[in-house]
Coordinates of C-alpha atoms and ligand atoms in Angstrom, one line a residue:
M1 CA 22.1 105.4 110.7
V2 CA 24.0 108.9 111.1
I3 CA 21.8 111.4 110.2
K4 CA 23.8 114.3 108.6
P5 CA 21.9 117.3 106.7
K6 CA 21.9 116.7 102.6
V7 CA 21.4 119.8 101.0
R8 CA 20.5 120.3 97.5
G9 CA 19.7 124.0 96.2
F10 CA 16.7 125.1 98.0
V11 CA 15.9 121.2 99.4
C12 CA 17.6 118.7 102.4
V13 CA 16.7 115.1 101.3
T14 CA 17.4 114.2 105.4
A15 CA 15.8 114.6 108.3
H16 CA 17.0 113.9 111.8
P17 CA 14.1 112.2 113.5
A18 CA 15.2 113.0 117.1
G19 CA 15.9 116.8 115.6
C20 CA 12.5 117.5 114.6
A21 CA 10.8 116.3 118.2
A22 CA 13.1 118.7 119.8
H23 CA 12.5 121.6 117.1
V24 CA 8.4 120.3 118.2
Q25 CA 9.2 120.6 121.5
E26 CA 10.9 123.8 121.9
W27 CA 7.1 125.6 120.1
I28 CA 5.1 123.7 122.4
D29 CA 7.1 125.0 124.8
Y30 CA 6.9 128.9 123.8
V31 CA 2.8 128.3 123.9
K32 CA 2.7 126.7 127.1
A33 CA 5.0 129.2 128.9
K34 CA 2.9 132.0 127.4
G35 CA -0.1 129.3 130.1
A36 CA -3.4 128.7 128.4
V37 CA -5.6 130.5 125.8
K38 CA -8.6 130.5 127.8
K39 CA -11.1 131.2 125.5
G40 CA -9.4 129.1 122.6
P41 CA -10.6 125.8 120.2
K42 CA -11.1 122.9 121.0
K43 CA -11.7 120.8 118.3
V44 CA -10.0 121.6 115.8
L45 CA -8.8 121.0 111.7
V46 CA -5.9 122.3 110.2
I47 CA -5.0 121.2 106.8
G48 CA -1.2 121.1 106.0
S49 CA -0.4 120.1 109.6
S50 CA 3.0 119.1 109.5
T51 CA 5.6 122.1 108.8
G52 CA 4.9 125.7 108.9
Y53 CA 2.2 127.8 109.9
G54 CA 0.0 124.6 110.3
L55 CA 2.3 123.0 112.7
A56 CA 2.3 125.9 114.4
S57 CA -1.5 126.7 114.6
R58 CA -2.2 122.7 116.2
I59 CA 0.0 123.4 119.1
S60 CA -1.2 126.4 119.3
A61 CA -4.8 124.8 119.2
A62 CA -3.4 121.5 121.1
F63 CA -1.2 123.2 123.7
G64 CA -2.3 126.6 124.4
S65 CA -6.3 126.0 124.7
G66 CA -6.1 121.7 125.3
A67 CA -7.9 121.6 121.8
A68 CA -8.7 118.0 120.3
T69 CA -6.8 118.0 117.0
I70 CA -6.7 116.1 113.6
G71 CA -4.4 117.2 110.9
V72 CA -3.9 116.8 107.4
F73 CA -0.5 116.7 105.9
F74 CA 1.2 114.6 103.2
E75 CA 4.5 113.7 104.0
R76 CA 6.8 110.4 103.5
P77 CA 7.6 108.1 106.4
S78 CA 11.1 106.3 105.9
E79 CA 12.4 103.8 103.3
P80 CA 15.3 101.1 104.9
D81 CA 18.3 103.3 104.0
K82 CA 16.7 107.0 103.6
T83 CA 14.6 109.2 106.1
A84 CA 11.4 110.3 106.3
T85 CA 10.5 113.9 105.3
P86 CA 10.5 116.3 108.7
G87 CA 6.7 116.9 108.4
W88 CA 6.2 113.3 109.1
Y89 CA 8.5 113.7 112.2
N90 CA 7.3 116.4 113.6
S91 CA 3.8 115.0 112.9
A92 CA 4.7 111.8 115.5
A93 CA 6.3 114.5 117.3
F94 CA 3.4 116.4 117.7
T95 CA 0.9 113.5 118.6
A96 CA 3.1 111.6 121.1
A97 CA 3.5 114.7 123.3
A98 CA -0.3 115.1 123.1
H99 CA -1.3 111.9 123.6
K100 CA 1.2 112.2 126.9
E101 CA -0.5 114.9 128.3
G102 CA -4.6 113.5 127.5
L103 CA -5.1 115.2 124.3
Y104 CA -7.0 114.1 121.7
A105 CA -4.7 114.0 118.3
K106 CA -5.8 112.1 115.1
N107 CA -3.8 112.3 111.4
F108 CA -3.9 111.4 108.3
N109 CA -1.4 111.3 105.9
G110 CA -2.1 111.8 102.7
D111 CA -4.0 114.3 99.0
A112 CA -6.0 116.9 101.6
F113 CA -7.0 117.9 98.1
S114 CA -8.4 114.3 96.9
D115 CA -12.5 113.4 98.1
Q116 CA -11.1 110.0 99.3
I117 CA -9.0 112.3 102.1
K118 CA -11.9 114.5 103.0
A119 CA -14.5 112.0 103.4
E120 CA -12.0 110.0 106.3
V121 CA -11.7 112.7 107.6
L122 CA -15.0 113.9 107.7
A123 CA -16.2 110.2 109.5
T124 CA -14.1 110.7 111.6
I125 CA -14.8 114.0 113.0
K126 CA -18.1 112.6 113.5
K127 CA -17.3 109.6 115.0
D128 CA -14.4 110.8 117.6
L129 CA -15.5 114.6 117.9
G130 CA -18.9 115.4 116.9
Q131 CA -17.7 119.0 115.2
V132 CA -15.7 121.3 114.7
D133 CA -14.6 124.9 115.9
L134 CA -11.7 125.7 114.0
V135 CA -10.5 124.6 110.9
V136 CA -7.5 126.2 109.7
Y137 CA -6.2 125.6 105.5
S138 CA -2.2 125.8 105.3
L139 CA -1.8 124.1 102.7
A140 CA 1.4 125.0 100.2
S141 CA 1.7 122.3 97.2
P142 CA 3.5 122.4 94.2
R143 CA 0.1 120.2 92.1
R144 CA -3.4 119.5 93.0
T145 CA -5.3 116.9 91.1
H146 CA -8.4 117.8 90.8
P147 CA -11.1 115.3 92.5
K148 CA -13.8 116.3 89.8
T149 CA -11.8 116.0 86.2
G150 CA -9.1 114.1 87.1
V151 CA -6.9 116.7 86.1
T152 CA -3.1 117.1 87.5
H153 CA -2.8 121.5 88.1
K154 CA 1.2 122.4 88.7
S155 CA 1.6 125.5 90.7
C156 CA 4.6 128.1 89.2
L157 CA 6.4 131.1 90.6
K158 CA 6.4 133.4 87.9
P159 CA 5.8 137.5 87.6
V160 CA 2.7 137.7 85.2
G161 CA 2.8 140.8 81.6
Q162 CA 6.4 141.0 82.1
S163 CA 9.5 139.3 83.1
Y164 CA 11.2 140.4 85.7
T165 CA 14.3 140.5 87.3
N166 CA 16.1 141.1 90.7
K167 CA 19.1 139.9 92.4
T168 CA 18.4 136.4 94.4
V169 CA 20.7 134.3 96.7
D170 CA 21.9 130.4 96.6
T171 CA 21.6 130.5 100.1
D172 CA 23.2 127.3 100.5
K173 CA 26.2 128.2 98.6
G174 CA 25.8 132.3 99.9
I175 CA 26.0 133.9 95.6
V176 CA 24.1 136.5 95.0
S177 CA 23.3 136.7 91.5
D178 CA 21.0 137.8 89.0
I179 CA 17.6 135.6 87.7
T180 CA 15.2 137.1 85.4
I181 CA 11.9 134.9 85.4
E182 CA 9.8 135.3 81.9
P183 CA 6.5 136.1 82.5
A184 CA 3.8 132.8 83.2
N185 CA 0.7 132.1 80.1
E186 CA -3.1 132.2 80.6
A187 CA -2.1 128.0 80.8
E188 CA 0.1 128.5 83.9
I189 CA -1.9 131.5 85.9
A190 CA -5.4 129.1 85.7
D191 CA -2.5 126.2 86.6
T192 CA -1.5 128.2 90.1
T193 CA -5.3 129.5 91.3
A194 CA -6.0 126.0 90.4
V195 CA -3.6 124.9 93.2
M196 CA -2.8 127.4 95.8
G197 CA -6.4 129.1 95.3
G198 CA -9.4 128.7 96.6
E199 CA -11.8 126.5 95.3
D200 CA -10.0 122.9 97.6
W201 CA -10.4 125.4 101.0
E202 CA -14.3 125.8 99.8
M203 CA -14.6 121.9 99.4
W204 CA -13.6 120.6 102.3
I205 CA -16.4 123.6 104.1
N206 CA -18.9 123.1 102.0
A207 CA -18.5 119.2 102.3
L208 CA -17.9 119.4 106.6
D209 CA -20.9 121.9 106.2
E210 CA -23.2 119.6 104.4
A211 CA -22.5 116.5 107.0
K212 CA -23.8 118.8 109.6
L213 CA -20.2 118.6 110.9
L214 CA -19.2 123.0 112.0
A215 CA -20.0 123.6 115.2
P216 CA -21.8 126.7 115.4
G217 CA -19.6 130.0 115.6
A218 CA -16.9 127.8 113.4
T219 CA -13.8 129.9 112.6
S220 CA -12.1 129.3 109.4
V221 CA -8.9 131.3 108.6
A222 CA -6.5 131.0 106.1
Y223 CA -2.7 132.1 105.7
S224 CA -2.1 135.1 102.9
Y225 CA 1.2 136.9 102.1
I226 CA 2.1 140.6 100.9
G227 CA 4.9 141.8 101.5
P228 CA 7.5 144.5 100.1
E229 CA 7.3 146.4 96.5
V230 CA 10.7 144.7 95.6
T231 CA 8.6 141.2 95.9
W232 CA 5.4 142.2 94.4
P233 CA 6.8 141.3 90.6
I234 CA 7.4 137.1 92.0
Y235 CA 4.9 137.5 94.9
K236 CA 1.9 139.9 95.2
N237 CA 1.5 140.5 91.2
G238 CA 3.0 136.9 89.8
T239 CA 1.0 133.8 89.4
I240 CA 1.8 133.2 93.4
G241 CA -0.4 136.1 94.3
L242 CA -3.4 135.7 91.4
A243 CA -3.5 132.8 93.2
K244 CA -3.8 134.2 96.7
N245 CA -6.6 136.2 95.4
D246 CA -9.3 133.9 94.7
L247 CA -8.4 132.0 98.7
E248 CA -10.1 136.1 99.7
R249 CA -12.2 135.6 97.3
A250 CA -13.1 132.3 98.8
A251 CA -13.0 133.4 102.1
K252 CA -15.7 135.6 101.5
S253 CA -18.2 133.1 100.4
I254 CA -16.7 130.4 103.1
N255 CA -17.8 133.4 105.4
A256 CA -20.9 133.6 104.1
T257 CA -21.9 130.0 104.7
L258 CA -20.4 130.0 108.6
K259 CA -22.0 133.6 108.8
C260 CA -25.6 131.4 108.2
N261 CA -24.7 128.2 110.3
G262 CA -24.4 130.6 114.1
Y263 CA -22.4 134.0 113.4
G264 CA -19.2 131.6 112.2
R265 CA -16.5 133.1 110.2
A266 CA -14.0 132.8 108.0
F267 CA -11.5 134.9 107.1
I268 CA -6.9 135.5 105.8
S269 CA -4.8 135.8 108.1
V270 CA -1.4 137.8 106.2
N271 CA 1.6 136.3 107.5
K272 CA 5.0 137.1 108.3
A273 CA 7.9 136.2 105.6
L274 CA 9.9 132.7 107.5
V275 CA 12.1 130.3 106.6
T276 CA 9.6 127.6 105.4
Q277 CA 10.0 124.9 103.3
A278 CA 7.4 126.4 101.0
S279 CA 9.1 129.8 101.2
S280 CA 12.3 128.3 100.2
A281 CA 11.5 128.0 97.0
I282 CA 10.4 131.2 96.0
P283 CA 13.2 133.0 94.5
V284 CA 13.7 136.5 95.4
V285 CA 12.2 136.0 98.5
P286 CA 15.0 134.3 100.8
L287 CA 16.6 137.0 100.3
Y288 CA 14.4 139.3 100.9
I289 CA 13.9 136.9 104.5
S290 CA 17.6 137.1 105.6
I291 CA 17.4 141.5 105.2
L292 CA 14.5 140.9 107.1
Y293 CA 15.7 139.0 109.8
K294 CA 19.0 140.9 110.3
I295 CA 16.3 144.2 110.7
M296 CA 14.0 142.8 112.9
K297 CA 16.5 140.7 115.4
A298 CA 18.3 144.1 115.3
K299 CA 14.7 145.9 117.0
G300 CA 13.5 142.9 118.6
S301 CA 10.5 142.4 116.9
H302 CA 12.1 139.0 114.9
E303 CA 9.0 136.6 115.4
G304 CA 9.4 132.7 113.8
C305 CA 6.1 130.8 112.9
M306 CA 5.1 129.8 116.6
E307 CA 5.4 133.2 118.0
Q308 CA 3.3 134.0 114.7
I309 CA 0.6 131.9 115.6
E310 CA 0.6 132.5 119.3
R311 CA -0.1 136.3 118.8
L312 CA -2.7 135.2 115.7
F313 CA -4.5 132.9 118.0
R314 CA -3.9 134.7 121.3
D315 CA -4.2 138.2 120.4
Q316 CA -7.3 138.3 117.7
M317 CA -8.4 135.4 117.2
Y318 CA -9.3 134.8 120.7
G319 CA -8.9 137.5 122.6
G320 CA -12.0 138.3 123.4
M321 CA -11.8 141.9 121.6
G322 CA -12.7 140.4 117.8
L323 CA -10.9 140.3 115.1
E324 CA -8.3 143.5 113.3
F325 CA -9.3 143.5 109.7
D326 CA -7.3 146.2 106.9
D327 CA -8.8 147.9 104.0
A328 CA -9.4 144.8 102.6
G329 CA -10.7 142.5 105.3
R330 CA -8.3 140.6 106.4
V331 CA -6.1 140.3 109.7
R332 CA -2.8 141.8 109.4
I333 CA 0.1 139.6 111.2
D334 CA 2.2 141.1 109.2
D335 CA 2.7 143.7 110.5
W336 CA 5.3 143.8 112.4
E337 CA 7.7 143.2 109.1
M338 CA 5.1 145.6 106.8
K339 CA 6.4 148.8 109.8
S340 CA 8.2 151.7 107.7
D341 CA 10.5 151.6 109.5
V342 CA 11.7 148.5 109.4
Q343 CA 10.2 148.1 105.3
A344 CA 12.7 151.4 105.0
E345 CA 15.2 149.6 106.1
V346 CA 15.6 146.6 103.6
T347 CA 14.7 149.2 101.0
K348 CA 19.0 151.3 101.9
I349 CA 20.5 147.5 102.1
W350 CA 18.6 146.3 99.5
P351 CA 20.6 147.7 96.8
D352 CA 24.0 147.3 98.0
V353 CA 24.1 143.3 98.8
N354 CA 26.0 141.2 96.4
T355 CA 27.7 137.8 97.4
E356 CA 31.2 139.9 99.2
T357 CA 28.4 142.2 101.4
L358 CA 26.0 138.9 101.8
P359 CA 27.6 138.3 105.6
Q360 CA 27.4 141.8 106.7
L361 CA 24.4 143.4 105.2
T362 CA 22.2 140.2 105.4
D363 CA 21.4 137.1 108.3
I364 CA 22.1 134.7 105.6
A365 CA 23.6 132.9 109.1
G366 CA 20.7 133.2 110.9
Y367 CA 18.3 132.0 107.6
R368 CA 20.4 129.2 107.6
T369 CA 20.6 128.0 111.0
E370 CA 16.5 128.2 110.1
F371 CA 15.9 126.0 107.3
L372 CA 18.6 123.5 108.8
K373 CA 16.6 123.4 111.7
L374 CA 13.5 122.9 109.6
F375 CA 15.0 119.3 109.5
G376 CA 15.7 118.8 112.5
F377 CA 19.2 119.9 111.9
G378 CA 21.2 122.1 114.9
L379 CA 19.1 121.8 117.6
P380 CA 21.4 121.7 121.4
G381 CA 21.1 118.7 122.6
I382 CA 20.9 116.3 120.2
D383 CA 23.8 114.1 119.1
Y384 CA 24.6 114.1 115.2
D385 CA 27.4 111.7 115.2
A386 CA 25.2 109.4 117.4
D387 CA 23.6 105.9 115.7
I388 CA 19.5 106.7 115.0
N389 CA 16.9 104.7 114.1
P390 CA 15.2 107.0 111.0
H391 CA 12.0 104.6 111.5
V392 CA 9.7 106.7 113.4
E393 CA 5.5 105.7 113.8
I394 CA 3.8 108.5 114.1
P395 CA 0.8 107.0 117.5
S396 CA -2.1 106.2 116.0
Ligands
NAD401 P1 4.8 124.1 104.6 O1 5.6 124.0 103.2 O2 5.2 124.8 105.9 O3 3.9 123.4 105.0 C1 2.4 122.5 104.0 C2 1.7 121.8 104.5 O4 1.0 121.3 103.7 C3 2.8 120.5 105.3 O5 2.3 120.5 105.8 C4 2.5 120.1 103.6 O6 2.5 118.4 104.6 C5 0.7 120.1 103.5 N1 1.4 119.8 101.9 C6 1.4 119.8 100.6 N2 0.2 119.7 100.0 C7 -0.6 118.6 100.7 C8 -1.4 118.0 99.7 N3 -1.2 117.4 98.7 N4 -2.4 117.5 100.8 C9 -1.8 117.0 102.2 N5 -0.9 117.8 102.7 C10 -0.5 118.8 101.6 O7 4.2 125.3 103.8 P2 4.3 127.5 105.0 O8 5.2 128.4 104.5 O9 3.7 126.7 106.5 O10 2.7 127.6 104.1 C11 1.7 127.7 104.7 C12 0.3 128.4 104.3 O11 1.4 129.9 104.9 C13 0.8 128.8 103.3 O12 -1.0 129.5 102.1 C14 0.9 129.8 102.2 O13 1.3 130.6 101.1 C15 0.9 130.5 103.6 N6 2.7 131.5 104.1 C16 3.7 131.7 104.1 C17 4.9 132.3 104.5 C18 5.9 131.7 104.4 O14 6.8 132.5 104.5 N7 6.4 130.6 104.8 C19 3.8 133.6 104.6 C20 2.8 134.0 105.0 C21 1.8 132.8 104.5

């Protein structure tokens, strides 16, 4: 089958297996070129490991410090006339590359929120690795079926308290328009926290701890976002921001658990706004990202997921100098994004952006390139007119 991108709003419904593999290889090459992270992690569980920040974390661990990795994700394999999701192809490519270098890599494709996947992962850690010294929690999900109540909670991206109107961009069509989003009700706020808050992270750590599968000194990290004031009503102060507050609460409780367990640690890393499948679904944020990319690329400080996580692992987590925390106890690898000169330019450009000025004032072209890359399109060296088998097995 010849696979071309089919973009529908903020998703692409096709993915290219060879392109996804090339994208994964780019990230692996980046990490290898940086050289070994000497005191890096050795046995790592990544929950949400198939795309975005989780995939970057798995690549950093495996190819930066030779770690054995177990990846958990929720992806769809190919069907006779349908490609797999990019996370499926990414995981296949990652696993093949890891095995080629003699690295242990196992995968669990299923619902990380379920007791069943947790039990299967725990049994495999016990059998194959003994213990893990790093647990990365990098889920971004629209829903969660609670393992104890059976209730399915759906997350939403809404402001809290009052409606919010701002500009947003249809990244596919290049049209800038105003959007008004009505505030969430109490049930929607609670549901979003149930999905994207910290309870499931705590469940994972408690289960690992009870089964004595956390190595002494083990680290756990989860990812969050804060961003500029222009997005606060929809992000930091919206339903997702409240869920992230709950993730911060969980970080403190998990940190206490891990401290008892041989001086381990848990923390939140606040990461940069980047094009991922999760962020492209948030209103207003893709327009901000398009402006941000333009400014940071001009300043030479632009980073993608791989650069961000490589810096987190090398400089902060395993640099030997200890973690640098902000006043709220979070690590900030969004530091370059939040620099005052960068944000002053965002504030200056924002009012002038409209459909006509979008190509000049923002890096909408770079946004689209990055977006298509997530699905394996636009990678150099790939013949996109060639017939390719969409069926790819993830090596076991
Ligand atoms: P992503 O959409 O690229 O990745 C999400 C991952 O979660 C995938 O591996 C997917 O398979 C997995 N997943 C989703 N539901 C699952 C389930 N039920 N069971 C198992 N796996 C499941 O997302 P991302 O943007 O990399 O986000 C990861 C984390 O980083 C999130 O907490 C997000 O808030 C945070 N973050 C993102 C940004 C950004 O701009 N993208 C910035 C800062 C922080």
